[in-house]
Coordinates of C-alpha atoms and ligand atoms in Angstrom, one line a residue:
X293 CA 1.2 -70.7 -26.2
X294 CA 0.0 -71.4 -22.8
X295 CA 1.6 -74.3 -22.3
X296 CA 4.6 -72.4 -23.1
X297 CA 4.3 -69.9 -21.1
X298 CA 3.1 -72.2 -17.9
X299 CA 6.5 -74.2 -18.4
X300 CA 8.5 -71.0 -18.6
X301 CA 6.8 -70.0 -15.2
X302 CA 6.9 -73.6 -13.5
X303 CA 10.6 -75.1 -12.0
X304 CA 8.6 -78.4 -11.5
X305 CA 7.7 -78.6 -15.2
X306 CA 11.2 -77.6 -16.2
X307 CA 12.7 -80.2 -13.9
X308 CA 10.7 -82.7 -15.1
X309 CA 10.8 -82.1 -18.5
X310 CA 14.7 -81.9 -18.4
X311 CA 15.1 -85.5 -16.6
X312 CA 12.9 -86.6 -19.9
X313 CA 15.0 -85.3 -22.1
X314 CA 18.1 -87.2 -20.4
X315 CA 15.9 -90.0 -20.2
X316 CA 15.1 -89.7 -23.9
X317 CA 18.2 -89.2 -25.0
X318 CA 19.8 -92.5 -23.2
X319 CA 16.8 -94.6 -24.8
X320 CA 17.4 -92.9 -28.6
X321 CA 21.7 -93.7 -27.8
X322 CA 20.4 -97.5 -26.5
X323 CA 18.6 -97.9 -29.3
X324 CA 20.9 -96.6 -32.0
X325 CA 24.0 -98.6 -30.3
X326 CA 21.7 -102.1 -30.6
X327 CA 20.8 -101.0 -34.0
X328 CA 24.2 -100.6 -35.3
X329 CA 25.8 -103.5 -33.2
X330 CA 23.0 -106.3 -33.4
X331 CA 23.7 -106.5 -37.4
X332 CA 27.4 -107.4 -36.3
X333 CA 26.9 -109.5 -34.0
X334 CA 24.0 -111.6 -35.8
X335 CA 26.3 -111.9 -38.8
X336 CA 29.6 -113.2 -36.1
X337 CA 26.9 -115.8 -34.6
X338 CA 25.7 -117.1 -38.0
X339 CA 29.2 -117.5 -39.3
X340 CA 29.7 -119.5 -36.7
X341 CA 26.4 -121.7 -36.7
X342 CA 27.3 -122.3 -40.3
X343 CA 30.5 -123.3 -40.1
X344 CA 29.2 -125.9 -37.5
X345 CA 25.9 -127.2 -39.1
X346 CA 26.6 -126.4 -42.8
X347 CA 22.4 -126.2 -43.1
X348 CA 20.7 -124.5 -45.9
X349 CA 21.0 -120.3 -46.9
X350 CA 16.9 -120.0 -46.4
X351 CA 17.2 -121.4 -42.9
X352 CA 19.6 -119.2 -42.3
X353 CA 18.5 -115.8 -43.5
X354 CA 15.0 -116.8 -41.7
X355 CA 17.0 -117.0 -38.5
X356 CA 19.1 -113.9 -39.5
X357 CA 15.3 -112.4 -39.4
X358 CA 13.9 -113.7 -36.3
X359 CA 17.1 -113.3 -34.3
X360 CA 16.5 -109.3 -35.2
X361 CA 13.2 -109.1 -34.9
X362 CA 13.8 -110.6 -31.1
X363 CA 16.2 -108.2 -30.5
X364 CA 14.1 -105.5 -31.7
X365 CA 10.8 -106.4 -29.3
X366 CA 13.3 -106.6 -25.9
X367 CA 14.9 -103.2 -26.8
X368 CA 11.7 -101.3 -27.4
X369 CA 10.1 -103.6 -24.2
X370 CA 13.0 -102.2 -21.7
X371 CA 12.6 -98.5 -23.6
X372 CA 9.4 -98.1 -22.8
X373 CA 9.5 -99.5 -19.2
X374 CA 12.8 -97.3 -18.5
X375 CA 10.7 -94.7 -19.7
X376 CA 7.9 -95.0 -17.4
X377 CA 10.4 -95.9 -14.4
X378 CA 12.1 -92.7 -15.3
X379 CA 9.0 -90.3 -15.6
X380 CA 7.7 -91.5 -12.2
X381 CA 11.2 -91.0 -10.4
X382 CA 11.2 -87.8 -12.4
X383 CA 7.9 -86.5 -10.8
X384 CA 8.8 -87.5 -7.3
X385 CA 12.7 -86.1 -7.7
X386 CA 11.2 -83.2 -8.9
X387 CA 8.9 -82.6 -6.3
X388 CA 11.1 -83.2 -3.2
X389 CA 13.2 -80.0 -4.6
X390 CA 9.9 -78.0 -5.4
X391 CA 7.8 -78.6 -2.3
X392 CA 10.6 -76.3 -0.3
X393 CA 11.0 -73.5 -2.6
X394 CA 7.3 -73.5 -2.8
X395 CA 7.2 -73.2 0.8
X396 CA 10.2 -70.7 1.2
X397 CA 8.3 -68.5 -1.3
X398 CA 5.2 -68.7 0.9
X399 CA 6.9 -67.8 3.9
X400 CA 8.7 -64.7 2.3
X401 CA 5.7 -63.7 1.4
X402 CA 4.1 -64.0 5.1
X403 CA 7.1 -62.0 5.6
X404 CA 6.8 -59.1 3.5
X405 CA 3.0 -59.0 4.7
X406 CA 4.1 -58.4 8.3
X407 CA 4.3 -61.7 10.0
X408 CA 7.4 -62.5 11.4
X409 CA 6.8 -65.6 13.3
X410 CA 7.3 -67.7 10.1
X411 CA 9.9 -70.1 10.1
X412 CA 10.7 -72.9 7.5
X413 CA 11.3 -76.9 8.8
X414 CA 15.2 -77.7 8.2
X415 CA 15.4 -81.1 6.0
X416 CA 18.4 -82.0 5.6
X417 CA 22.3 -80.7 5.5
X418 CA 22.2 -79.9 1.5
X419 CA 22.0 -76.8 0.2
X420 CA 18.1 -76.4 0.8
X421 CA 18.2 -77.1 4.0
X422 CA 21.0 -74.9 4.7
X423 CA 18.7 -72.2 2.3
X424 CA 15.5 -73.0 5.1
X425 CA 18.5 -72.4 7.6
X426 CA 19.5 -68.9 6.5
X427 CA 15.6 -68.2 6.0
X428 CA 14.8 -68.8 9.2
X429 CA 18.0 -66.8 10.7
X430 CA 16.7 -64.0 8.6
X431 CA 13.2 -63.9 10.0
X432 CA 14.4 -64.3 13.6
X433 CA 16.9 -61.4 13.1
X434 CA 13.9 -59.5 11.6
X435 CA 11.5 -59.9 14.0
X436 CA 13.8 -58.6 17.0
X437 CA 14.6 -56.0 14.7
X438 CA 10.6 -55.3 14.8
X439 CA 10.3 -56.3 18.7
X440 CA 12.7 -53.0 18.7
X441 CA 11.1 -50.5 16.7
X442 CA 7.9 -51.3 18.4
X443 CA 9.7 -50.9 21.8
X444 CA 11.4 -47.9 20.9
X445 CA 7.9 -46.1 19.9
X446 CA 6.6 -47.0 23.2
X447 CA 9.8 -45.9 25.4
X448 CA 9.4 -42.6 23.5
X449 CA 6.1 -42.3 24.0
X450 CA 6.1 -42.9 27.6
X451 CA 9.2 -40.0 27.5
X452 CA 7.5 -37.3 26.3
X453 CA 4.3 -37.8 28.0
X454 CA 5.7 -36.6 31.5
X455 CA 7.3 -33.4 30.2
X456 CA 4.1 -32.4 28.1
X457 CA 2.3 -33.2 31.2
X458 CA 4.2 -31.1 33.2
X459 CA 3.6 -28.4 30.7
X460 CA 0.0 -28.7 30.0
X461 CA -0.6 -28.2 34.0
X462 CA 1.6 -25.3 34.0
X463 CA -0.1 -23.5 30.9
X464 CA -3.6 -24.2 32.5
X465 CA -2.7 -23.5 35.7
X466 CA -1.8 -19.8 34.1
X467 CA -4.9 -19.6 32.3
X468 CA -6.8 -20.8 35.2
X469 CA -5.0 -17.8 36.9
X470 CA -3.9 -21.1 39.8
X471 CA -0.8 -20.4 38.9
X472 CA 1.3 -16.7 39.0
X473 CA 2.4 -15.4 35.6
X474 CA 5.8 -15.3 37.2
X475 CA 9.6 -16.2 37.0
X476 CA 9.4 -19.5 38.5
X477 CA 6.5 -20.6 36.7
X478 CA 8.1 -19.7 33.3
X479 CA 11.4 -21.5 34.7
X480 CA 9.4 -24.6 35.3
X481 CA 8.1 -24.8 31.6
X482 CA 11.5 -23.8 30.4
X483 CA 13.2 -26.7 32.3
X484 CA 10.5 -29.2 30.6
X485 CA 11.2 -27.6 27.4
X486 CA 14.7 -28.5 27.7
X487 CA 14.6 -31.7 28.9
X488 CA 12.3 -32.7 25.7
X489 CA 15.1 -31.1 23.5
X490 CA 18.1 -33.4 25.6
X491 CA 15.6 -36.0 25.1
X492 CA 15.6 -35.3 21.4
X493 CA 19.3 -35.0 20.8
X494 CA 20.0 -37.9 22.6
X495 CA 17.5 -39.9 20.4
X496 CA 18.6 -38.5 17.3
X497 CA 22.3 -39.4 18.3
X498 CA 20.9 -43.2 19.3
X499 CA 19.3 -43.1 16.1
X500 CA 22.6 -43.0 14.2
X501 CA 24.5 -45.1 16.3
X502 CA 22.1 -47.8 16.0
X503 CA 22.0 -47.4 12.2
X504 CA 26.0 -47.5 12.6
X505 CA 26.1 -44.0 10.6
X506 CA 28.8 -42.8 13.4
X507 CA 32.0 -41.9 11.3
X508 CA 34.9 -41.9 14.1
X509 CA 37.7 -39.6 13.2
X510 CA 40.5 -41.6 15.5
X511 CA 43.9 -40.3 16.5
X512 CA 46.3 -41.3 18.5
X513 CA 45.5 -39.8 22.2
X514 CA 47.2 -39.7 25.6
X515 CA 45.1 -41.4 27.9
X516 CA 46.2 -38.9 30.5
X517 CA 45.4 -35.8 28.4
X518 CA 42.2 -37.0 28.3
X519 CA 41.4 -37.7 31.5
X520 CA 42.5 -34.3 32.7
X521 CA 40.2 -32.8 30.1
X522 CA 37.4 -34.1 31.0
X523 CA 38.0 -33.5 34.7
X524 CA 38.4 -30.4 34.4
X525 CA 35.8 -29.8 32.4
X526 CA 33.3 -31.0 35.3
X527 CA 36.1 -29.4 38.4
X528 CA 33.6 -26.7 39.4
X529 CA 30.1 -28.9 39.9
X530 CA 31.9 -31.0 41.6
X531 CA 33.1 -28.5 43.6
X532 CA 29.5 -27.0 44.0
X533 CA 28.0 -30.1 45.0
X534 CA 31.3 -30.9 47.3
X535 CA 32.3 -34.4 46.1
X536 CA 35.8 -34.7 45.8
X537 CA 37.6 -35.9 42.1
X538 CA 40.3 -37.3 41.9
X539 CA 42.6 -38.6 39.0
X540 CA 45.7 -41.6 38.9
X541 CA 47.2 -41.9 35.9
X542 CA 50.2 -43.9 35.8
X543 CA 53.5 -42.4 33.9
X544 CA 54.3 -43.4 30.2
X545 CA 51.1 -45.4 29.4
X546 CA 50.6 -46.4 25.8
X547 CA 48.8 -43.8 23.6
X548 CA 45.2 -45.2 22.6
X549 CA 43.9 -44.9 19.0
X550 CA 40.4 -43.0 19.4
X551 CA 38.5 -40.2 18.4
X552 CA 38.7 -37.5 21.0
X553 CA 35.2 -36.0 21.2
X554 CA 33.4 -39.4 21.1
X555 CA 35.8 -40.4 23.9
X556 CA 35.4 -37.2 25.7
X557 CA 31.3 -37.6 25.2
X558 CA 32.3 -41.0 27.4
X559 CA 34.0 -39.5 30.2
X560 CA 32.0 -36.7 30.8
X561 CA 28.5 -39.0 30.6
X562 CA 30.6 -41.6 33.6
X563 CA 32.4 -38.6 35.7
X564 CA 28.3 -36.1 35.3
X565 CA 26.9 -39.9 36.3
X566 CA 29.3 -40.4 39.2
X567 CA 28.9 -36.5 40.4
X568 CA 24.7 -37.3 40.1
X569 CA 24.9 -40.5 42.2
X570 CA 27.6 -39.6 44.8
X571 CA 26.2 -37.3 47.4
X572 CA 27.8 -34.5 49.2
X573 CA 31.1 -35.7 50.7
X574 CA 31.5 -38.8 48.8
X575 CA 34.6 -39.2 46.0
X576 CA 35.0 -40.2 42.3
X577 CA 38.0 -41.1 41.0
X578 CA 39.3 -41.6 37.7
X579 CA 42.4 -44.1 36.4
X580 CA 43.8 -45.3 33.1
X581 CA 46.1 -48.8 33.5
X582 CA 47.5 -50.7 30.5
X583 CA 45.6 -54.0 30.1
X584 CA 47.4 -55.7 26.9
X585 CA 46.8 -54.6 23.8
X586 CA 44.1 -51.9 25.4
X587 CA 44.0 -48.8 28.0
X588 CA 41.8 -49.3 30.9
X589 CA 40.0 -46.3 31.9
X590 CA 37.5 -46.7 35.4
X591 CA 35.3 -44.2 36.9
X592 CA 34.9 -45.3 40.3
X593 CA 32.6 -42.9 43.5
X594 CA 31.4 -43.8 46.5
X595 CA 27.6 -42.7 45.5
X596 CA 24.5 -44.6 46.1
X597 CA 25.8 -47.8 43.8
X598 CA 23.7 -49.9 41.6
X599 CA 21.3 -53.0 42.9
X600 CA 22.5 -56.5 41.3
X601 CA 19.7 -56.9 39.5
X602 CA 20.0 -53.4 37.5
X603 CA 23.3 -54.1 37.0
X604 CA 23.1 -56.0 33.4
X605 CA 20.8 -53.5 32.3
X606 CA 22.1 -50.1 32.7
X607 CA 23.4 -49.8 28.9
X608 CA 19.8 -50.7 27.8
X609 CA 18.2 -47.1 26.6
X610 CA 15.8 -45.8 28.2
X611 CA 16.4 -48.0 31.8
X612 CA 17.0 -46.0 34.7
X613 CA 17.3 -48.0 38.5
X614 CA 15.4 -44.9 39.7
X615 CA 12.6 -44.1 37.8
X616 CA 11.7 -40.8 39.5
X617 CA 15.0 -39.4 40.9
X618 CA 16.8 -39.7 37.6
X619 CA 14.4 -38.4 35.8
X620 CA 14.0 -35.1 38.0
X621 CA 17.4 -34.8 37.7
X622 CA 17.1 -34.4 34.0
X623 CA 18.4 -38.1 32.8
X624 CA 17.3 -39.6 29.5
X625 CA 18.8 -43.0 30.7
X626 CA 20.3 -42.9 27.1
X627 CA 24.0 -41.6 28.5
X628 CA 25.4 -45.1 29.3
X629 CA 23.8 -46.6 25.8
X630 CA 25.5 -44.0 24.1
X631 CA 28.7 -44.9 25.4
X632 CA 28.5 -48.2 25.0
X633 CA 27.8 -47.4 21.0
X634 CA 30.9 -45.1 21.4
X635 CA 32.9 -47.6 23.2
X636 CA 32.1 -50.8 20.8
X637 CA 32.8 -48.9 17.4
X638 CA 36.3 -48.2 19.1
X639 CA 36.6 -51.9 19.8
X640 CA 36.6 -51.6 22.9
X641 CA 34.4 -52.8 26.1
X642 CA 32.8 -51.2 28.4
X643 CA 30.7 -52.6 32.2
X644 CA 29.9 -51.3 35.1
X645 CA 29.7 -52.9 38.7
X646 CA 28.9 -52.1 42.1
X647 CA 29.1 -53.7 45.7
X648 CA 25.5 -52.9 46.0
X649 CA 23.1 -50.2 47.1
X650 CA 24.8 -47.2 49.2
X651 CA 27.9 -48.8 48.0
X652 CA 29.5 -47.3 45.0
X653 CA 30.1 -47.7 41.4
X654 CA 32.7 -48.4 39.7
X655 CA 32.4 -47.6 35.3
X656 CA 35.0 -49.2 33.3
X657 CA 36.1 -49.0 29.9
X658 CA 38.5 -50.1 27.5
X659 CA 39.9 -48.9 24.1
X660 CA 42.9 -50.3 21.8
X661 CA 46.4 -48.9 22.0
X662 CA 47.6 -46.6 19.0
X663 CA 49.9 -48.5 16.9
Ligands
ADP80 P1 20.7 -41.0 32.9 O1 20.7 -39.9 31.9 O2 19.4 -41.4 33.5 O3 21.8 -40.9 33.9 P2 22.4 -43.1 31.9 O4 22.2 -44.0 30.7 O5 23.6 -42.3 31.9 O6 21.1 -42.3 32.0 O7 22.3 -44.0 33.2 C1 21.3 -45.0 33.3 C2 21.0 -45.3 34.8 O8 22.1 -46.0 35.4 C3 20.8 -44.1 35.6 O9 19.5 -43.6 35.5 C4 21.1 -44.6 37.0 O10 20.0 -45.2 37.5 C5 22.2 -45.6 36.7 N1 23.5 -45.1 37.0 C6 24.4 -44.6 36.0 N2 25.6 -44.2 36.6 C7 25.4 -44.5 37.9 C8 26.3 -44.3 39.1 N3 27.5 -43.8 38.9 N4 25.8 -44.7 40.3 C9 24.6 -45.2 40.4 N5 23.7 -45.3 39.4 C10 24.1 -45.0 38.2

C-alpha cells in the first residue's frame, strides 16, 4: 500500500517505471519474435545441411537441439544486459527532467513564503527551460509589484504625517490656550482637513487606475468643445491671479474618441498646474493639431518650468520638483499620474518638457481620432 501510494505521489518513480515497461515490453516482443522465427529458420538451415552431407537423423536432431539452445542463451544474454543498460539510462533520463520541477517547486514555495529574490537557472531552449524562463519573469514581475506596495505605504505615510502634524500643533496650541480659539485658527485646521480628504480621493482614484478598474465611457468629442470647456471652467482664477489664457484651435480638426470627464479631469489638472506655476503676468496657452491618426492637445505657460532632471519623473505619484511650495499650495503630486492613467487607457501619450528653470512648460497629450 505504501509503495503505492509513494509511486502515485512521485513523477521520478512514474518515469522510471514507465521507461521499464517500454523496456519490458521490447525484450517480451524480442524474445517472442526469436522464439517463433528461430524454429523456421533452424529447420531452412538443416534442410540444407542435409541435402549437402546426407549424415545421419541423430546427428541432426542433436544439432537441431544445440543450435536452439545457442540461440536461447544470446537472446536471454542481450535481454538482461538491455535491461540493465535501460534501467540505468532510465534513472539518469528520469532525473534530468525531475531535478527542475523539484527545484521550480522549491522556488514557488520561497515564493508564496515571501521571498521574491528567487530565480530558477535557465538549461536549455526545451520546454523546461522555457518553464524556468516564465518562472523567473513571474517572480521579477512580482517582486516590483512588492517594491510598489511597500513604496506606496511609505509615500502615504510620509503624506499624512505633515497634515496631522499641522493639526496636532494647532489643537494643542488651543488647549495650551497659545493659540486664540478663533476664525483663523479653525481655518488652518480646516485647510489640513481638506487637504487629507484631496489626498484621499486622489489615492482612492490611483488605487483603481492602477488596478485598471477605470471603465471609460468614450464618445466621439470635438477637440475644440473641450478645450473651451475646460478653459472656461478655470477663466476666473486665472483672472484672479492675472495670468493670461489663451486657446488655438485650428478649424475642422478630426473628432477624437474619448470619454469627456476623464478627458476634462486632464485639462483641468495641466491648465490648474500651468495657473500654479505661472506667476502673475505670465501666459498659458492651450492648442489641439492633428498628428495622424491622433489629436494633439499642449498646455504650454511661461511659469517657473521644470529642471531636466525632474523632467522624467513628474508622472511618478507622489514626486513633486518642489517639495515645500507644492505642497502649501495643496498638491498631492498625484495630478499628472492620474492623467497619465487617463491618457494611456485612451491610447494615447502623454510628456511634458520644459527649456529649464524660469523657463516654461509645455504639457502635451495625445488621444486617437473617432472613427
Ligand atoms: P501637484 O498636485 O503637486 O501639482 P502633479 O502630479 O499635478 O501634482 O504635479 C507634479 C509636480 O510636477 C508638481 O508638484 C510640480 O513640481 C511639477 N509641475 C507640474 N506642472 C507644472 C508646470 N506647469 N510647471 C512647473 N512645474 C510643474
Amino acid at each position: 500500500m505504501r509503495l503505492l501510494a509513494r509511486i502515485r505521489n512521485s513523477l521520478g518513480i512514474k518515469l522510471f517505471l514507465s521507461y521499464l515497461v517500454v523496456v519490458l515490453v521490447g525484450v517480451v516482443v524480442l524474445t517472442g519474435a526469436v522464439q517463433v522465427q528461430t524454429p523456421v529458420a533452424i529447420q531452412r538451415h538443416v534442410e540444407r545441411m542435409q541435402s549437402h552431407l546426407l549424415t545421419d537423423p541423430g546427428l541432426i536432431e542433436d544439432l537441431r537441439v544445440n543450435f536452439r539452445g545457442a540461440i536461447n542463451e544470446v537472446t536471454l544474454t542481450a535481454a538482461v544486459m538491455a535491461l540493465l543498460t535501460a534501467v540505468g539510462v532510465s534513472v539518469f533520463t528520469a532525473r534530468r527532467i525531475i531535478t527542475p520541477i523539484q527545484a521550480l517547486m522549491r522556488a514557488s514555495r520561497e515564493i508564496a513564503a515571501g521571498h521574491f529574490d528567487q530565480r530558477l537557472p535557465v538549461t536549455g531552449q526545451d520546454e523546461l527551460g522555457e518553464l524556468a524562463r516564465s518562472f523567473n519573469q513571474m517572480a521579477s514581475e512580482l517582486a516590483r509589484t512588492e517594491q510598489r506596495r511597500v513604496q506606496l505605504i511609505g509615500d502615504v505615510a510620509h503624506e499624512l504625517r505633515t497634515p496631522l502634524t499641522n493639526m496636532r500643533a494647532v489643537i494643542e496650541g488651543l488647549a495650551d490656550g497659545i493659540l486664540p480659539a478663533n476664525m483663523e485658527t479653525y481655518q488652518s485646521v480646516q485647510k489640513e482637513i481638506m487637504r487629507l480628504q484631496r489626498l484621499v480621493q486622489d489615492l482612492q482614484e490611483l488605487s483603481r487606475m492602477e488596478a485598471d478598474a477605470m471603465s471609460l465611457r468614450p464618445q466621439a468629442l470635438d477637440p475644440e468643445e473641450l478645450i473651451k470647456n475646460a478653459c472656461e471652467r478655470l477663466r476666473l482664477q486665472f483672472r484672479d491671479k492675472g495670468v493670461r489664457l489663451e486657446m488655438e484651435v485650428p478649424a475642422n480638426l478630426p473628432r477624437v474618441w474619448a470619454d469627456p470627464a476623464r478627458i476634462m479631469q486632464v485639462l483641468l489638472n495641466l491648465l490648474g498646474n500651468a495657473l500654479q506655476y505661472t506667476p502673475r503676468g505670465g501666459r498659458v496657452s492651450v492648442r489641439a493639431e492633428r498628428e495622424g491618426r491622433h489629436v494633439r492637445f499642449v498646455v504650454a505657460d511661461t511659469g517657473i518650468g521644470v529642471p531636466a532632471s525632474d523632467l522624467p519623473h513628474l508622472f511618478e505619484r507622489f514626486y513633486r520638483v518642489d517639495k515645500s511650495r507644492s505642497r502649501a499650495g495643496g498638491g498631492s503630486g498625484i495630478g499628472l499620474t492620474i492623467s497619465k492613467h487617463i491618457v494611456e487607457a485612451h491610447g494615447g501619450r502623454i510628456r511634458a518638457e520644459s527649456g529649464g528653470v524660469g523657463r516654461g512648460s509645455t504639457f502635451t497629450f495625445t488621444l486617437p481620432m473617432a472613427r
